[in-house]
Amino acid sequence: MRLVFIGPPGAGKGTQCKRLVEFLKIPHLSTGEMLRAVKRQETALSRWVASYIDAGKLAPDHLVMRIVAQRLQSDDCTNGALFDGFPRTLIQAQLLDDYLADQGIKLDMALELKVVEEELIQRLLRRAQIDGRADDNYETIRERLHVFNTQTAPLTEYYSSQGKLEQVDGMQAEEIVFEAIKQCVEKRS
Ligand code: AP5
Ligand code: MG
């Protein structure tokens, strides 16, 4: 199964993917985590990547696709993958579709997690106190939400027109959200 998670910052993409890894036995590919790993290396590339993620802006589409394509070549991705926070633009969605088509495979489902803005802000400000992620401050959270609404939200229409979209209410408790996601997975597998 190849599954894309779409949801604003704080929707619970990472949280639910960690649970699904156990259930589906396929790897969790978070482009946010991959880019933060690049940021931790002290190179010119890492400073360039940091200039995007610390400002809450999207990294360039082709850079992200290159990182994902490299990861997809690993053996553990043969049977599927959970894409967390990727694709995030229509161009990335097309690049992914093209990449998979070249391999003779396709996405099975795009799952949208829906959570209202006030709740997202509260979750991220709470997480800031625990994890200290550089982009979890009020100003950058607002920018990330704006970027989501303008650049990523249109992906729901893209996947809906392919008949691949499922929507889950992400306002519920983590376990209930997970049960709803499992039902979508079972329906599609
Ligand atoms: P990324 O790391 O993907 O961050 P994000 O999309 O902003 O989302 P978060 O990781 O903040 O939230 P989440 O949905 O994973 O929620 P979580 O489970 O942690 O991207 C970071 C940056 O990298 C981007 O801004 C961009 O610069 C760059 N980037 C990444 N991908 C890119 C791409 N494809 N193209 C270009 N640039 C890219 O949950 C949040 C909190 O809420 C946690 O504390 C959790 O415990 C809590 N929580 C979770 N579920 C619930 C629940 N049901 N009830 C109550 N609390 C909950
Ligand atoms: Mg995340």
GROMACS .gro file of C-alpha atoms and ligand atoms in nm:
model
  247
    1MET     CA    1   0.000   0.000   0.000
    2ARG     CA    2   0.118   0.350  -0.090
    3LEU     CA    3  -0.053   0.618   0.107
    4VAL     CA    4  -0.019   0.996   0.112
    5PHE     CA    5  -0.109   1.191   0.426
    6ILE     CA    6  -0.238   1.542   0.367
    7GLY     CA    7  -0.300   1.772   0.660
    8PRO     CA    8  -0.204   2.109   0.801
    9PRO     CA    9   0.082   2.144   1.051
   10GLY     CA   10  -0.022   1.978   1.376
   11ALA     CA   11  -0.297   1.766   1.220
   12GLY     CA   12  -0.137   1.445   1.346
   13LYS     CA   13   0.030   1.315   1.029
   14GLY     CA   14   0.347   1.205   1.209
   15THR     CA   15   0.156   1.066   1.507
   16GLN     CA   16  -0.072   0.851   1.292
   17CYS     CA   17   0.205   0.737   1.055
   18LYS     CA   18   0.404   0.603   1.352
   19ARG     CA   19   0.104   0.390   1.449
   20LEU     CA   20   0.038   0.276   1.091
   21VAL     CA   21   0.398   0.159   1.043
   22GLU     CA   22   0.327  -0.117   1.294
   23PHE     CA   23  -0.004  -0.208   1.136
   24LEU     CA   24   0.099  -0.207   0.767
   25LYS     CA   25   0.468  -0.298   0.805
   26ILE     CA   26   0.573  -0.038   0.552
   27PRO     CA   27   0.816   0.252   0.609
   28HIS     CA   28   0.726   0.605   0.717
   29LEU     CA   29   0.869   0.870   0.483
   30SER     CA   30   0.842   1.215   0.641
   31THR     CA   31   0.993   1.482   0.416
   32GLY     CA   32   0.993   1.719   0.715
   33GLU     CA   33   1.213   1.474   0.907
   34MET     CA   34   1.434   1.414   0.602
   35LEU     CA   35   1.484   1.788   0.555
   36ARG     CA   36   1.555   1.839   0.927
   37ALA     CA   37   1.819   1.566   0.896
   38VAL     CA   38   1.978   1.759   0.607
   39LYS     CA   39   1.959   2.076   0.818
   40ARG     CA   40   2.160   1.912   1.098
   41GLN     CA   41   2.460   1.858   0.869
   42GLU     CA   42   2.679   2.169   0.863
   43THR     CA   43   2.697   2.220   0.487
   44ALA     CA   44   2.598   2.486   0.235
   45LEU     CA   45   2.298   2.269   0.144
   46SER     CA   46   2.192   2.246   0.509
   47ARG     CA   47   2.197   2.624   0.551
   48TRP     CA   48   1.994   2.660   0.232
   49VAL     CA   49   1.737   2.404   0.356
   50ALA     CA   50   1.722   2.574   0.697
   51SER     CA   51   1.639   2.904   0.530
   52TYR     CA   52   1.313   2.745   0.409
   53ILE     CA   53   1.204   2.530   0.700
   54ASP     CA   54   1.287   2.780   0.973
   55ALA     CA   55   1.075   3.038   0.790
   56GLY     CA   56   0.785   2.796   0.740
   57LYS     CA   57   0.823   2.809   0.360
   58LEU     CA   58   0.830   2.506   0.133
   59ALA     CA   59   1.165   2.372   0.015
   60PRO     CA   60   1.198   2.359  -0.367
   61ASP     CA   61   0.990   2.086  -0.533
   62HIS     CA   62   1.272   1.921  -0.725
   63LEU     CA   63   1.500   1.904  -0.421
   64VAL     CA   64   1.228   1.731  -0.219
   65MET     CA   65   1.144   1.492  -0.503
   66ARG     CA   66   1.513   1.401  -0.537
   67ILE     CA   67   1.535   1.317  -0.165
   68VAL     CA   68   1.216   1.109  -0.179
   69ALA     CA   69   1.319   0.927  -0.499
   70GLN     CA   70   1.649   0.832  -0.336
   71ARG     CA   71   1.469   0.696  -0.030
   72LEU     CA   72   1.222   0.500  -0.246
   73GLN     CA   73   1.511   0.304  -0.397
   74SER     CA   74   1.572   0.128  -0.064
   75ASP     CA   75   1.460  -0.234  -0.042
   76ASP     CA   76   1.222  -0.164   0.246
   77CYS     CA   77   1.006   0.049   0.015
   78THR     CA   78   0.932  -0.235  -0.227
   79ASN     CA   79   0.595  -0.318  -0.072
   80GLY     CA   80   0.478   0.034  -0.005
   81ALA     CA   81   0.533   0.353   0.187
   82LEU     CA   82   0.356   0.609   0.402
   83PHE     CA   83   0.420   0.956   0.265
   84ASP     CA   84   0.393   1.211   0.548
   85GLY     CA   85   0.386   1.574   0.436
   86PHE     CA   86   0.469   1.487   0.076
   87PRO     CA   87   0.353   1.583  -0.182
   88ARG     CA   88   0.279   1.937  -0.070
   89THR     CA   89   0.229   2.111  -0.404
   90LEU     CA   90   0.056   2.013  -0.728
   91ILE     CA   91   0.396   1.995  -0.895
   92GLN     CA   92   0.520   1.748  -0.630
   93ALA     CA   93   0.202   1.540  -0.675
   94GLN     CA   94   0.266   1.520  -1.048
   95LEU     CA   95   0.635   1.441  -0.997
   96LEU     CA   96   0.541   1.157  -0.761
   97ASP     CA   97   0.277   1.019  -0.998
   98ASP     CA   98   0.531   1.028  -1.283
   99TYR     CA   99   0.800   0.864  -1.072
  100LEU     CA  100   0.568   0.582  -0.962
  101ALA     CA  101   0.428   0.537  -1.314
  102ASP     CA  102   0.784   0.484  -1.440
  103GLN     CA  103   0.813   0.198  -1.192
  104GLY     CA  104   0.474   0.057  -1.296
  105ILE     CA  105   0.314   0.134  -0.960
  106LYS     CA  106   0.067   0.386  -0.827
  107LEU     CA  107  -0.069   0.546  -0.513
  108ASP     CA  108  -0.358   0.367  -0.344
  109MET     CA  109  -0.498   0.647  -0.131
  110ALA     CA  110  -0.460   1.008  -0.019
  111LEU     CA  111  -0.580   1.058   0.335
  112GLU     CA  112  -0.674   1.406   0.453
  113LEU     CA  113  -0.669   1.478   0.826
  114LYS     CA  114  -0.903   1.767   0.907
  115VAL     CA  115  -0.842   1.982   1.217
  116VAL     CA  116  -0.952   2.342   1.284
  117GLU     CA  117  -0.689   2.615   1.307
  118GLU     CA  118  -0.724   2.707   1.674
  119GLU     CA  119  -0.662   2.345   1.772
  120LEU     CA  120  -0.358   2.321   1.539
  121ILE     CA  121  -0.200   2.631   1.693
  122GLN     CA  122  -0.258   2.502   2.046
  123ARG     CA  123  -0.108   2.161   1.964
  124LEU     CA  124   0.203   2.312   1.806
  125LEU     CA  125   0.262   2.565   2.083
  126ARG     CA  126   0.230   2.277   2.332
  127ARG     CA  127   0.475   2.068   2.129
  128ALA     CA  128   0.718   2.364   2.119
  129GLN     CA  129   0.761   2.332   2.494
  130ILE     CA  130   0.841   1.959   2.467
  131ASP     CA  131   1.039   1.918   2.142
  132GLY     CA  132   1.168   2.270   2.078
  133ARG     CA  133   1.124   2.248   1.699
  134ALA     CA  134   1.255   2.574   1.548
  135ASP     CA  135   0.940   2.627   1.338
  136ASP     CA  136   0.695   2.577   1.627
  137ASN     CA  137   0.664   2.945   1.721
  138TYR     CA  138   0.349   3.150   1.670
  139GLU     CA  139   0.471   3.356   1.373
  140THR     CA  140   0.611   3.057   1.181
  141ILE     CA  141   0.306   2.844   1.262
  142ARG     CA  142   0.087   3.115   1.101
  143GLU     CA  143   0.308   3.111   0.792
  144ARG     CA  144   0.297   2.730   0.774
  145LEU     CA  145  -0.083   2.741   0.795
  146HIS     CA  146  -0.095   3.000   0.517
  147VAL     CA  147   0.136   2.788   0.301
  148PHE     CA  148  -0.081   2.483   0.365
  149ASN     CA  149  -0.403   2.665   0.275
  150THR     CA  150  -0.265   2.815  -0.046
  151GLN     CA  151  -0.023   2.551  -0.178
  152THR     CA  152  -0.117   2.214  -0.027
  153ALA     CA  153  -0.495   2.220   0.027
  154PRO     CA  154  -0.558   2.212  -0.354
  155LEU     CA  155  -0.413   1.858  -0.352
  156THR     CA  156  -0.739   1.727  -0.208
  157GLU     CA  157  -0.909   1.821  -0.534
  158TYR     CA  158  -0.626   1.657  -0.733
  159TYR     CA  159  -0.662   1.326  -0.549
  160SER     CA  160  -1.040   1.346  -0.531
  161SER     CA  161  -1.052   1.369  -0.911
  162GLN     CA  162  -0.839   1.051  -0.923
  163GLY     CA  163  -1.091   0.882  -0.688
  164LYS     CA  164  -0.822   0.838  -0.420
  165LEU     CA  165  -0.926   1.082  -0.147
  166GLU     CA  166  -1.040   0.975   0.201
  167GLN     CA  167  -1.109   1.228   0.478
  168VAL     CA  168  -1.081   1.169   0.851
  169ASP     CA  169  -1.180   1.398   1.138
  170GLY     CA  170  -0.848   1.462   1.310
  171MET     CA  171  -1.009   1.648   1.604
  172GLN     CA  172  -1.087   1.322   1.780
  173ALA     CA  173  -0.862   1.139   2.027
  174GLU     CA  174  -0.553   0.979   1.869
  175GLU     CA  175  -0.686   0.621   1.907
  176ILE     CA  176  -1.021   0.709   1.744
  177VAL     CA  177  -0.844   0.882   1.454
  178PHE     CA  178  -0.629   0.571   1.412
  179GLU     CA  179  -0.936   0.343   1.400
  180ALA     CA  180  -1.092   0.566   1.132
  181ILE     CA  181  -0.771   0.554   0.927
  182LYS     CA  182  -0.752   0.175   0.958
  183GLN     CA  183  -1.106   0.152   0.822
  184CYS     CA  184  -1.006   0.361   0.518
  185VAL     CA  185  -0.700   0.139   0.465
  186GLU     CA  186  -0.909  -0.179   0.486
  187LYS     CA  187  -1.165  -0.039   0.243
  188ARG     CA  188  -0.892   0.034  -0.011
  189SER     CA  189  -0.677  -0.277   0.022
  190AP5     P1  190   0.674   1.878   0.852
  190AP5     O1  191   0.777   1.821   0.940
  190AP5     O2  192   0.601   1.792   0.759
  190AP5     O3  193   0.578   1.963   0.943
  190AP5     P2  194   0.423   2.007   0.931
  190AP5     O4  195   0.352   1.969   0.808
  190AP5     O5  196   0.424   2.151   0.964
  190AP5     O6  197   0.352   1.918   1.032
  190AP5     P3  198   0.393   1.879   1.179
  190AP5     O7  199   0.501   1.778   1.176
  190AP5     O8  200   0.414   2.003   1.258
  190AP5     O9  201   0.254   1.817   1.226
  190AP5     P4  202   0.195   1.670   1.208
  190AP5    O10  203   0.075   1.676   1.120
  190AP5    O11  204   0.300   1.571   1.175
  190AP5    O12  205   0.141   1.650   1.354
  190AP5     P5  206   0.201   1.563   1.475
  190AP5    O13  207   0.163   1.422   1.459
  190AP5    O14  208   0.343   1.598   1.496
  190AP5    O15  209   0.743   1.994   0.763
  190AP5     C1  210   0.825   2.091   0.822
  190AP5     C2  211   0.882   2.183   0.716
  190AP5    O16  212   0.966   2.109   0.627
  190AP5     C3  213   0.783   2.253   0.625
  190AP5    O17  214   0.730   2.370   0.682
  190AP5     C4  215   0.867   2.281   0.501
  190AP5    O18  216   0.952   2.390   0.523
  190AP5     C5  217   0.953   2.156   0.492
  190AP5     N1  218   0.891   2.049   0.412
  190AP5     C6  219   0.845   1.929   0.457
  190AP5     N2  220   0.794   1.857   0.357
  190AP5     C7  221   0.806   1.933   0.245
  190AP5     C8  222   0.769   1.915   0.110
  190AP5     N3  223   0.706   1.803   0.068
  190AP5     N4  224   0.796   2.014   0.022
  190AP5     C9  225   0.860   2.127   0.061
  190AP5     N5  226   0.896   2.151   0.188
  190AP5    C10  227   0.870   2.055   0.280
  190AP5    O19  228   0.112   1.623   1.593
  190AP5    C11  229   0.131   1.756   1.637
  190AP5    C12  230   0.112   1.762   1.789
  190AP5    O20  231  -0.023   1.731   1.820
  190AP5    C13  232   0.198   1.658   1.864
  190AP5    O21  233   0.244   1.715   1.983
  190AP5    C14  234   0.099   1.544   1.890
  190AP5    O22  235   0.130   1.475   2.008
  190AP5    C15  236  -0.034   1.616   1.902
  190AP5     N6  237  -0.147   1.538   1.852
  190AP5    C16  238  -0.147   1.455   1.743
  190AP5     N7  239  -0.268   1.400   1.726
  190AP5    C17  240  -0.349   1.451   1.825
  190AP5    C18  241  -0.487   1.431   1.860
  190AP5     N8  242  -0.566   1.350   1.788
  190AP5     N9  243  -0.535   1.499   1.966
  190AP5    C19  244  -0.453   1.583   2.038
  190AP5    N10  245  -0.323   1.604   2.011
  190AP5    C20  246  -0.269   1.539   1.906
  191MG      MG  247   0.506   1.582   1.132
   0.00000   0.00000   0.00000
